XYZ file of C-alpha atoms in Angstrom:
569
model
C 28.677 5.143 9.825
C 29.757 1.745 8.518
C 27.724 -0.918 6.965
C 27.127 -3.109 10.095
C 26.283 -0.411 12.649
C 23.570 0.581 9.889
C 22.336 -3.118 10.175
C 22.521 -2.504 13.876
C 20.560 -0.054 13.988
C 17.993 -0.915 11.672
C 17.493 -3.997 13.302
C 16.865 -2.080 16.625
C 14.450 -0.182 15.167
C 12.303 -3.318 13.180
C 12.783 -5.183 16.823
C 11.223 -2.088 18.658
C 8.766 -1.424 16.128
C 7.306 -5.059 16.464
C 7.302 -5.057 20.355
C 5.331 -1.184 20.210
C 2.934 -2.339 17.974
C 2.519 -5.900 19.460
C 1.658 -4.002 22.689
C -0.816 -1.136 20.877
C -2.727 -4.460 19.176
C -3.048 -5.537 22.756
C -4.588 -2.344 24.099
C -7.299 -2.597 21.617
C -8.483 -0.231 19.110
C -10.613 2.289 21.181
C -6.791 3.131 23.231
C -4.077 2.771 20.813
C -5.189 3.293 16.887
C -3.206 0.832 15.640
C -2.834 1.627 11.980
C -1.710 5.519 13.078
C 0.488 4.175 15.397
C 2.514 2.531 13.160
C 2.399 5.288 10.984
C 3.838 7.278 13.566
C 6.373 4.600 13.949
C 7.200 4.742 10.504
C 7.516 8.206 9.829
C 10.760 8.499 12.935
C 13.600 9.741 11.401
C 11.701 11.065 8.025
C 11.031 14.219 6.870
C 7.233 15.217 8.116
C 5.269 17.449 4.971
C 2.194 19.143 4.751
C 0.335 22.047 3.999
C -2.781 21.746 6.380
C -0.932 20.809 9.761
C 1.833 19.823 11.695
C 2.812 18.824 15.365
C 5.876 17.552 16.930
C 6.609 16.140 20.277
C 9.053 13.598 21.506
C 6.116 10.615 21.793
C 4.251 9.190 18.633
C 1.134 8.887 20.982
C 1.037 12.281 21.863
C 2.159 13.560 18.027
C -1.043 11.629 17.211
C -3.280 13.156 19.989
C -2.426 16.875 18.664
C -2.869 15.831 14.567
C -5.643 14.171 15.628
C -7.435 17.671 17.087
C -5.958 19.645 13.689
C -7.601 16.828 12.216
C -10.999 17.607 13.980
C -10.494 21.359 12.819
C -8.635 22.290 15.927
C -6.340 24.971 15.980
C -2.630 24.997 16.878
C -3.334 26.139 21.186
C -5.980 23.613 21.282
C -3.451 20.603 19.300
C -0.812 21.891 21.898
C -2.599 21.324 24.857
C -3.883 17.565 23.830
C -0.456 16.440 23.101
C 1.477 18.139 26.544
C -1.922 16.620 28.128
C -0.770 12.972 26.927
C 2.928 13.273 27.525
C 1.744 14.155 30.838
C 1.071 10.598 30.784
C 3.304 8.578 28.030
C 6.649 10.654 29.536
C 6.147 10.815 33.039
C 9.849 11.276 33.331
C 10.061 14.420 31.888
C 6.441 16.237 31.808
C 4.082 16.472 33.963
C 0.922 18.434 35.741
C 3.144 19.041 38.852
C 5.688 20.911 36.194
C 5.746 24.472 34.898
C 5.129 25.245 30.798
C 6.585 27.694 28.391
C 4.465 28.832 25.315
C 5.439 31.136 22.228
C 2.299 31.350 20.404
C 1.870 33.323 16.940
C -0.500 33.700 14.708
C 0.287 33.839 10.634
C 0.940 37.435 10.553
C 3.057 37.495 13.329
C 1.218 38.798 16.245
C 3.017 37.142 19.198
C 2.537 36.382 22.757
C 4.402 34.408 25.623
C 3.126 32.725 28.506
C 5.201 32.190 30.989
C 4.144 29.531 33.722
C 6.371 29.346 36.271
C 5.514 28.731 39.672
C 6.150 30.525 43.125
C 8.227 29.683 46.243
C 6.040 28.858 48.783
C 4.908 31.784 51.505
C 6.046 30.071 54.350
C 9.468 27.903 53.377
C 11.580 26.174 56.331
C 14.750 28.915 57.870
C 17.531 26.154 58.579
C 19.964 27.767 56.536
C 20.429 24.002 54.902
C 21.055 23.764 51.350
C 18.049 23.141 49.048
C 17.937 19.084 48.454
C 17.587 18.194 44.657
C 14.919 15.972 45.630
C 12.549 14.881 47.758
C 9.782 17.170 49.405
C 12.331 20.068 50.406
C 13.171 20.171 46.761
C 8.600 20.593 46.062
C 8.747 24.263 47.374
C 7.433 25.925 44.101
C 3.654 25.464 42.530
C 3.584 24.180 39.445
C 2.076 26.568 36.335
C 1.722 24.407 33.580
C -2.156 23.682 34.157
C -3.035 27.611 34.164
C -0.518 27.888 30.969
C -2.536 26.147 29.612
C -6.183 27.563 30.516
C -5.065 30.875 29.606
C -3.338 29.649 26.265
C -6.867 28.075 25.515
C -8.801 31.228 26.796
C -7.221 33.286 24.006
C -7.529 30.337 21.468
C -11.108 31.316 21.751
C -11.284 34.834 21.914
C -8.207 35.317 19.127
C -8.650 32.702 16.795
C -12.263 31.531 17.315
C -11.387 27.794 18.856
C -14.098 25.431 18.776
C -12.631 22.480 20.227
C -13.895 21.950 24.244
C -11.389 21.653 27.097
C -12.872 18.385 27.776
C -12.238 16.728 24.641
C -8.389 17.626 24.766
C -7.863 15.391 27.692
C -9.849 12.068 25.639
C -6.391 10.740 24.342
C -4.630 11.293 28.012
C -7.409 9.710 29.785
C -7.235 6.776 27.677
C -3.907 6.312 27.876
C -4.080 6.487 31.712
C -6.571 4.521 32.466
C -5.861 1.421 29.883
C -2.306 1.941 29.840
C 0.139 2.448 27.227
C 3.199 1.027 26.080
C 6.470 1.756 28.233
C 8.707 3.934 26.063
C 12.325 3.171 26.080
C 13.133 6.428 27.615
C 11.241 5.528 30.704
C 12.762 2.827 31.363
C 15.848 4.316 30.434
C 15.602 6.966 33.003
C 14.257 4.402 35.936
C 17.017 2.283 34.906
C 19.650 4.957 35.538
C 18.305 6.206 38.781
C 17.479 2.535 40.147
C 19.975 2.721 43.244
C 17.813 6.181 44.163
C 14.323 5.261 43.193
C 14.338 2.768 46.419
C 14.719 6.163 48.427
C 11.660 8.016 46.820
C 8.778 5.464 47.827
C 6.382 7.722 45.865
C 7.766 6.914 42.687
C 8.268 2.805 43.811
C 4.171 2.658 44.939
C 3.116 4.995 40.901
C 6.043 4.289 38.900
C 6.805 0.601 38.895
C 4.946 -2.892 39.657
C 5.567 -3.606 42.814
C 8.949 -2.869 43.146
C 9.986 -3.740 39.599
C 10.684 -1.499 37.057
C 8.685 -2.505 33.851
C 9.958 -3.739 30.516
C 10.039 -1.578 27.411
C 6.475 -2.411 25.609
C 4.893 -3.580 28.862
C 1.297 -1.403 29.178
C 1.650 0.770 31.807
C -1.546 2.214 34.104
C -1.950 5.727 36.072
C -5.519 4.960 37.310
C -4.556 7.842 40.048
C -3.582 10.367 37.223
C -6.481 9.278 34.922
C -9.170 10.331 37.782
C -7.111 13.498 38.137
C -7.182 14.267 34.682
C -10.881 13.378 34.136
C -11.117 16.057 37.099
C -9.410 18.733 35.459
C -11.132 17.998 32.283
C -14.927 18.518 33.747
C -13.870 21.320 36.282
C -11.621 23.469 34.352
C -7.825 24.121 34.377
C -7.956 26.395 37.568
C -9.957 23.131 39.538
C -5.959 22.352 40.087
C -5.739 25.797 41.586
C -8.719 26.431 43.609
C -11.416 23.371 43.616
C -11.600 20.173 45.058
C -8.670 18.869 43.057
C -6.465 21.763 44.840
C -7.254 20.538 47.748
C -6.171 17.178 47.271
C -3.126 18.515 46.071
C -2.165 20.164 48.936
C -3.064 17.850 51.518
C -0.598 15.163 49.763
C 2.127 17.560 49.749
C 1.358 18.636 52.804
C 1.359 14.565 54.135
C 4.799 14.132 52.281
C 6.616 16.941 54.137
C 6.476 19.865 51.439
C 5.790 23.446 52.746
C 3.376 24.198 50.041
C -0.327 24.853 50.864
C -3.629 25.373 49.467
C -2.895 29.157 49.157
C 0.263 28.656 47.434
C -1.539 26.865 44.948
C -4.199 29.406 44.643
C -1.518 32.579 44.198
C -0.682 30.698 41.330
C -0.520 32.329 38.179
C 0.998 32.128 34.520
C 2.282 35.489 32.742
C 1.022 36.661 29.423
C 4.143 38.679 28.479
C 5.656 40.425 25.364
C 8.445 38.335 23.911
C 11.855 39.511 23.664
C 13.077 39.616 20.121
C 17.206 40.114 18.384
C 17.727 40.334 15.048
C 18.984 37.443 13.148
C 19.851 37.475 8.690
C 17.585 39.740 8.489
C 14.580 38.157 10.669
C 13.913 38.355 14.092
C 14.560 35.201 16.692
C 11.889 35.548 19.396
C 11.880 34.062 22.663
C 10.791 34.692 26.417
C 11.517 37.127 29.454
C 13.477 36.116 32.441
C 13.700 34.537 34.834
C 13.821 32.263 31.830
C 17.630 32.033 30.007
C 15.622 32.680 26.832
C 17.685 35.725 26.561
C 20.732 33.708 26.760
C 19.817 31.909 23.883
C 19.229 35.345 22.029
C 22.680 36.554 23.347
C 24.079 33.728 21.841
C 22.538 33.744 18.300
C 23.019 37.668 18.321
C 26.589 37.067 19.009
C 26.526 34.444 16.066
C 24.824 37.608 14.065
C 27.659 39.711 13.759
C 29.918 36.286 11.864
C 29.850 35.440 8.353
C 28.812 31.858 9.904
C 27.519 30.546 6.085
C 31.041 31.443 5.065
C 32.439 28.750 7.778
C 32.576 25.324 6.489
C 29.654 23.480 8.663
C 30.746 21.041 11.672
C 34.327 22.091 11.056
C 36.547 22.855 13.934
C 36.002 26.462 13.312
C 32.758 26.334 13.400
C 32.045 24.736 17.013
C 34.828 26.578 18.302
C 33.034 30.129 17.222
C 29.603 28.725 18.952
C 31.141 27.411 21.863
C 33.071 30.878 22.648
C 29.168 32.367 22.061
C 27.837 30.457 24.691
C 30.782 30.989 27.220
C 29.722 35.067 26.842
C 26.197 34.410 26.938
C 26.500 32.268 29.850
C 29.049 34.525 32.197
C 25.947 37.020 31.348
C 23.210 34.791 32.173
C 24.780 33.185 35.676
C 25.032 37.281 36.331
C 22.072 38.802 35.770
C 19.175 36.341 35.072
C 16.904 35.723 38.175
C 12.813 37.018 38.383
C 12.736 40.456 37.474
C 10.044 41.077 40.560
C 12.997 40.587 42.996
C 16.037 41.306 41.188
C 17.022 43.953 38.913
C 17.864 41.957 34.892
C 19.184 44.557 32.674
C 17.382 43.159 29.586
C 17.886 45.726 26.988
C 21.062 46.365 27.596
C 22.156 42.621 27.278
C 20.521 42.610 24.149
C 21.726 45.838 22.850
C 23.902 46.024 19.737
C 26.888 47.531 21.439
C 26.822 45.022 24.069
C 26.664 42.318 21.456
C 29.067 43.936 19.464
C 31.155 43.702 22.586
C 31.102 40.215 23.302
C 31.920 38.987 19.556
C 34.696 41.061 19.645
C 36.253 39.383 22.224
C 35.827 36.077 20.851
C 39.284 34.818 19.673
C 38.762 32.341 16.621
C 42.386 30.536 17.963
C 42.265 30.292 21.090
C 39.619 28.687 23.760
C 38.512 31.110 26.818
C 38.427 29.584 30.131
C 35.254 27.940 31.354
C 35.107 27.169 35.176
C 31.320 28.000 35.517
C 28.853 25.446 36.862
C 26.457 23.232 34.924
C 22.822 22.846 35.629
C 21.037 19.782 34.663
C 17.345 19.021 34.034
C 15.397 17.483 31.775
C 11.878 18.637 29.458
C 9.594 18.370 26.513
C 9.037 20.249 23.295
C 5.840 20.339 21.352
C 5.496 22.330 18.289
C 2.222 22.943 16.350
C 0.962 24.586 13.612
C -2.603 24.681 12.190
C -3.760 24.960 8.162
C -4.670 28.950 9.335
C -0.993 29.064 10.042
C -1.566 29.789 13.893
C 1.737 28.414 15.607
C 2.701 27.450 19.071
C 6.567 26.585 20.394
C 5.807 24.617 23.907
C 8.307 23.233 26.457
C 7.410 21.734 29.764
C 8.927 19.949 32.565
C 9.146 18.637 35.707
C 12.424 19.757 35.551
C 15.037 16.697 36.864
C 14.394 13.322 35.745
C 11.492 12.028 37.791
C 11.026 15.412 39.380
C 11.208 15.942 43.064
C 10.134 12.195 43.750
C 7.311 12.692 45.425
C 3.513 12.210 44.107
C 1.078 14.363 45.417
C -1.780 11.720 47.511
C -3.423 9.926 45.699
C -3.621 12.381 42.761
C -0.939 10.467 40.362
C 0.680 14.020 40.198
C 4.406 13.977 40.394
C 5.832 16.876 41.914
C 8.555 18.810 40.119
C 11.899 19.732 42.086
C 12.006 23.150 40.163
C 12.736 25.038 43.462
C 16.425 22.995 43.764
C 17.607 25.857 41.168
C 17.055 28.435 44.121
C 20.177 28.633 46.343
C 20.481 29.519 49.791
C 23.749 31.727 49.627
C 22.657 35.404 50.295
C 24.873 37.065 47.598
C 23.145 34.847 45.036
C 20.661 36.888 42.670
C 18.523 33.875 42.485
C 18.500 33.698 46.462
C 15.354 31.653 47.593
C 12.689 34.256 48.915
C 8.940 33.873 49.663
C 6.742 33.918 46.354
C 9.793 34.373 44.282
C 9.948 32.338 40.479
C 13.266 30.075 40.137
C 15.253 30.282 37.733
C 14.445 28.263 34.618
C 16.697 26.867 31.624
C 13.439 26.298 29.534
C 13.208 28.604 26.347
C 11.452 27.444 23.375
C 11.653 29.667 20.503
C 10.495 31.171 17.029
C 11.809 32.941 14.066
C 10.000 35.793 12.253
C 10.656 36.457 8.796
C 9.256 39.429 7.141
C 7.534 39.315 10.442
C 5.670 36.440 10.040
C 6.886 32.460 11.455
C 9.180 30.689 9.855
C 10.571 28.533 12.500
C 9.157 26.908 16.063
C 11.777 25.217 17.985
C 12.944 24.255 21.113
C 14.946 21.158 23.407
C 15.155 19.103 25.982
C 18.585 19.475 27.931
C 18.710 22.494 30.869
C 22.133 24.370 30.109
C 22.468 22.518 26.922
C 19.624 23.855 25.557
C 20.681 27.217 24.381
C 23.893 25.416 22.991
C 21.822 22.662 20.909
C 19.832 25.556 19.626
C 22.536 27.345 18.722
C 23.669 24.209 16.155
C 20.421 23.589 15.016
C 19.802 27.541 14.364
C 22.684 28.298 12.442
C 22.063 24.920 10.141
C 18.802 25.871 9.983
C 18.853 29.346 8.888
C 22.764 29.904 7.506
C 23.234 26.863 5.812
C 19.771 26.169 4.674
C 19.566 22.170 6.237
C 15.867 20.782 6.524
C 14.365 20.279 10.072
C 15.576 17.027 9.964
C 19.214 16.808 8.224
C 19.579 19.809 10.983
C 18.590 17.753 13.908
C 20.702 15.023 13.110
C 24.235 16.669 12.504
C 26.607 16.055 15.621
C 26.360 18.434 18.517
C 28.027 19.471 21.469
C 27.806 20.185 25.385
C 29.508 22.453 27.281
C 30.395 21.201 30.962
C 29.105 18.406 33.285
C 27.443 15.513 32.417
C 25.557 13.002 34.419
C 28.597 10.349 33.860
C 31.352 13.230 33.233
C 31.976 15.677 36.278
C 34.267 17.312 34.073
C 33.784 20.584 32.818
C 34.898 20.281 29.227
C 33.251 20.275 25.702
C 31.665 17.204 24.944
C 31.487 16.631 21.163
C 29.740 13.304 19.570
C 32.258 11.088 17.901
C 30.701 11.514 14.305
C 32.211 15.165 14.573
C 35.261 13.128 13.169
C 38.812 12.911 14.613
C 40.351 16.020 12.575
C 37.686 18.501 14.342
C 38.634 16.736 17.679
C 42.206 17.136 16.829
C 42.111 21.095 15.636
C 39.448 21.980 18.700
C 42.477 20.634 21.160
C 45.226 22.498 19.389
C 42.751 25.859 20.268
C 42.546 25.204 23.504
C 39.495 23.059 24.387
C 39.259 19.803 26.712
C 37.403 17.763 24.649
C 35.647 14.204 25.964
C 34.087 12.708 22.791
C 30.352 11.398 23.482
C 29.121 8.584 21.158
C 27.071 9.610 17.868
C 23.475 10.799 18.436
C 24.099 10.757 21.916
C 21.319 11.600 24.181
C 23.216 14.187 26.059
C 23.201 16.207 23.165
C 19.352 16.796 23.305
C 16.536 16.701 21.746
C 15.081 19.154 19.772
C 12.181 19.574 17.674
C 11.801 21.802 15.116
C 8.655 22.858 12.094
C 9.345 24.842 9.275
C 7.758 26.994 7.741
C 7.982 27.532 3.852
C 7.333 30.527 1.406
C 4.521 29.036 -0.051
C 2.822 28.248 3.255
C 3.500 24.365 3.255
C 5.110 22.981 6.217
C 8.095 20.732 6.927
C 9.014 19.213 10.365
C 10.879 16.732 12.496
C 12.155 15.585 16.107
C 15.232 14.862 16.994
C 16.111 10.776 15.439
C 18.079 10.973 18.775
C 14.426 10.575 20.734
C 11.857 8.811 20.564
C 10.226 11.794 18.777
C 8.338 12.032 15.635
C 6.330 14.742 13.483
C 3.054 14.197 11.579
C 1.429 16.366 9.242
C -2.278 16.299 8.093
């Protein structure tokens, strides 16, 4: 990067510092703690250390909300909860309570669950034959899980590891933030800027989402007084109030009002899945992620692929070294448009995708000159990560979503609640293994992730980006573990994308420009249609990763490409 972009840059950064913490003064001091604010402004794009705590998330406010609970003596469920609780509010665009959740959680020594919240198909759904619409309220045909992740990720914290914090308490920051507003992020307006021409047709999102009509300025303090009552709901009630209560019913009548088929009993059915993790070997530790229909085991494909390669002896972000993970991903992806669907209505041969012969298989046929085809399709979405770690060295890898941008566009009543569109991924072609049936789980692209050393956690990671994330993870994986990068030196190197993107319908590789010309140049000459993407491009993702060390201490960061940061105690 050249001397003047730097000054660019840096200027963006002091100019959107000043107008962040302008707007926090303005909130006042029992809303928006000013001095850790700017802390949390200052520490983007640094290197987070310590050895009593750590959290990451892609909003300062909610990075604060989850150190602030360590702080209290909270453990790493309970500092997990608080922040996805906030970003429920401070990233509406991407997380939500009308979303589905994804937890890896792990205590020091290893012992490992996964909750899987994914919600159902509706009983009843509408037999035109149409294709599912990506939004609207024939897109809000699932329930939404991440609520009951959530109660039953807390419910162990208590039994397991002896949590003292209450449910209540985790919702003070989100509450607070709803009620008296925060400060718009640039990614908000970001995404309402790029969907302007469509947000006219979602009236749900005009009436919550912007001031009357106008889509608000980045900095402006923005108010979910709908969402804050909801919230202060599920916070005296109980997670399941969403499910079963009062709240429920709310729910459902809105949906019902807006024209989705889901009901009261849908809602009810609703259920996350405590579920053992699936696990491939990786140098000599273990990478752990979850079961389908999640394309966690595409990501493990991928990496176990990557397993059988002297990747350390590759010189890193070489041409030779995207073009072996690229060819990874192709395998792991013919595999996962195959086989991966919910296991209760399809038959996913897990073990033997994940067996060593199979792997061996698919490296094999890798050829390190020459490109494979790739005419597969590309899925889009968009999600959270939240990593936390407490001073016991209890860990949790989160993602959540709502799964487009915006979701489905429609808000549920008067409940604040935007819907997610999650049941879009279903399709309506009868040969398809992820077919839409009654009660059946969509496929999902979130996978957040861990890896087990000596069987204990060394790494919790995990990305925004539907089909790119298993292909950002495999980048930040190998730099993390092969060539030994820091969380944040990891997160920053240039990246790739394989297929569409929302302003390329092409289905080439999309590299970021800081990749360098040569690597462009040798990746054509093997066979790949590149389309360069500017540096630290957002379509590259953005991941989050904590590490941790041999001594215990930790070291974290978010992606410098968000608006991310990580705080230790």
């Amino acid at each position: 990067m050249d001397r003047s972009e730097d000054r660019r840059r840096n200027a963006a950064d002091v100019s959107r510092r000043t107008l962040l913490l302008t707007s926090a003064s303005a909130l006042g001091a029992t809303t928006m703690p000013t001095r850790l604010f700017a802390e949390a402004i200052a520490a983007r794009g640094a290197l987070a250390r310590s050895s009593q705590g750590m959290v990451t998330s892609p909003h300062e406010l909610a990075s604060e909300a989850g150190r602030e609970v360590l702080r209290a003596g909270g453990n790493a469920i309970e500092a997990a909860i608080a922040i996805n609780a906030t970003l429920c509010v401070t990233y509406p665009h991407f997380c939500g309570l009308g979303g589905d959740a994804f937890m890896i959680v792990s205590d020091r020594q290893g012992a490992t669950i996964t909750l899987s919240g994914i919600g159902q198909a509706a009983a009843k759904l509408p037999n035109d034959g149409r294709p599912i619409p990506v939004r609207g309220p024939g897109s809000a045909i699932t329930a939404a899980a991440a609520v009951d992740t959530w109660e039953q990720a807390f419910t162990f914290s208590q039994r397991a590891w002896g949590g003292r914090q209450s449910w209540k308490g985790l919702f003070q920051r989100a509450i607070a933030y709803a009620t008296d507003g925060f400060p718009l992020t640039p990614s908000q307006r970001f995404w309402a800027d790029f969907r302007a021409k469509e947000i006219g047709d979602w009236p749900d999102v005009v009436r919550v989402f912007t001031a009357d009509g106008r889509i608000p300025d980045v900095g402006e303090t923005f108010r979910q007084p709908d969402l804050a009552r909801t919230l202060t709901m599920l916070a005296e009630n109980g997670g399941r109030d969403f499910y079963e209560g009062e709240l429920a019913r709310r729910i459902a009548r809105g949906l019902e009002q807006a024209g989705s088929p889901l009901t009261a009993d849908d809602l009810a059915r609703c259920r996350a899945r405590n579920e053992s993790a699936l696990r491939v070997p990786y140098r000599g530790g273990e990478l752990i992620s979850l079961r389908p229909p999640t394309q966690g085991i595409t990501t493990l494909e991928i990496m176990g692929v990557l397993d059988r390669f002297d990747v350390a002896a590759i010189p890193e972000g070489s041409a030779e070294y995207y073009h072996l993970l690229v060819e990874a991903v192709k395998r792991a992806f013919i595999d996962r448009n195959r086989f991966v669907a919910d296991p209760d209505f399809a038959e996913v041969p897990v073990d033997r995708l994940l067996s060593p012969a199979h792997l061996d298989g698919l490296a094999r046929s890798i050829d390190s000159r020459r490109a494979a085809p790739w005419p597969h399709v590309f899925k889009t979405g968009d999600t959270v990560f939240i990593g936390a770690v407490d001073r016991d060295g209890n860990c949790v890898s989160l993602l959540q979503t709502v799964y487009f941008d915006w979701g489905s566009g429609v808000v549920a009543g008067d409940t604040g609640i935007l819907w997610h569109n999650r049941g879009a991924a279903f399709s309506v072609e009868p040969g398809s293994i992820n077919v839409l049936r009654p009660g059946k789980r969509p496929f999902h692209t979130l996978n957040p992730g861990m890896y087990l050393k000596d069987g204990r956690p060394r790494l919790l990671y995990g990305t925004q980006g539907a089909d790119g994330q298993p292909q950002t993870l495999a980048a930040v994986l190998t730099r993390l573990i092969d060539y030994g990068m820091d969380p944040l030196t990891a997160l920053a190197r240039p990246r790739f994308l394989l297929g569409k993107t929302f302003s390329d319908s092409r289905d080439s590789l999309k590299l970021e420009l800081d990749a360098g010309q040569a690597v462009f140049e040798d990746l054509t000459t093997r066979g790949h249609a590149i389309s360069p993407i500017p540096a630290q491009s957002p379509l590259a993702g953005h991941p989050g990763a904590i590490r941790i060390e041999d001594d215990g201490r930790f070291v974290g960061a978010h992606d410098p490409r968000s608006d991310g940061v990580a705080l230790g105690l």
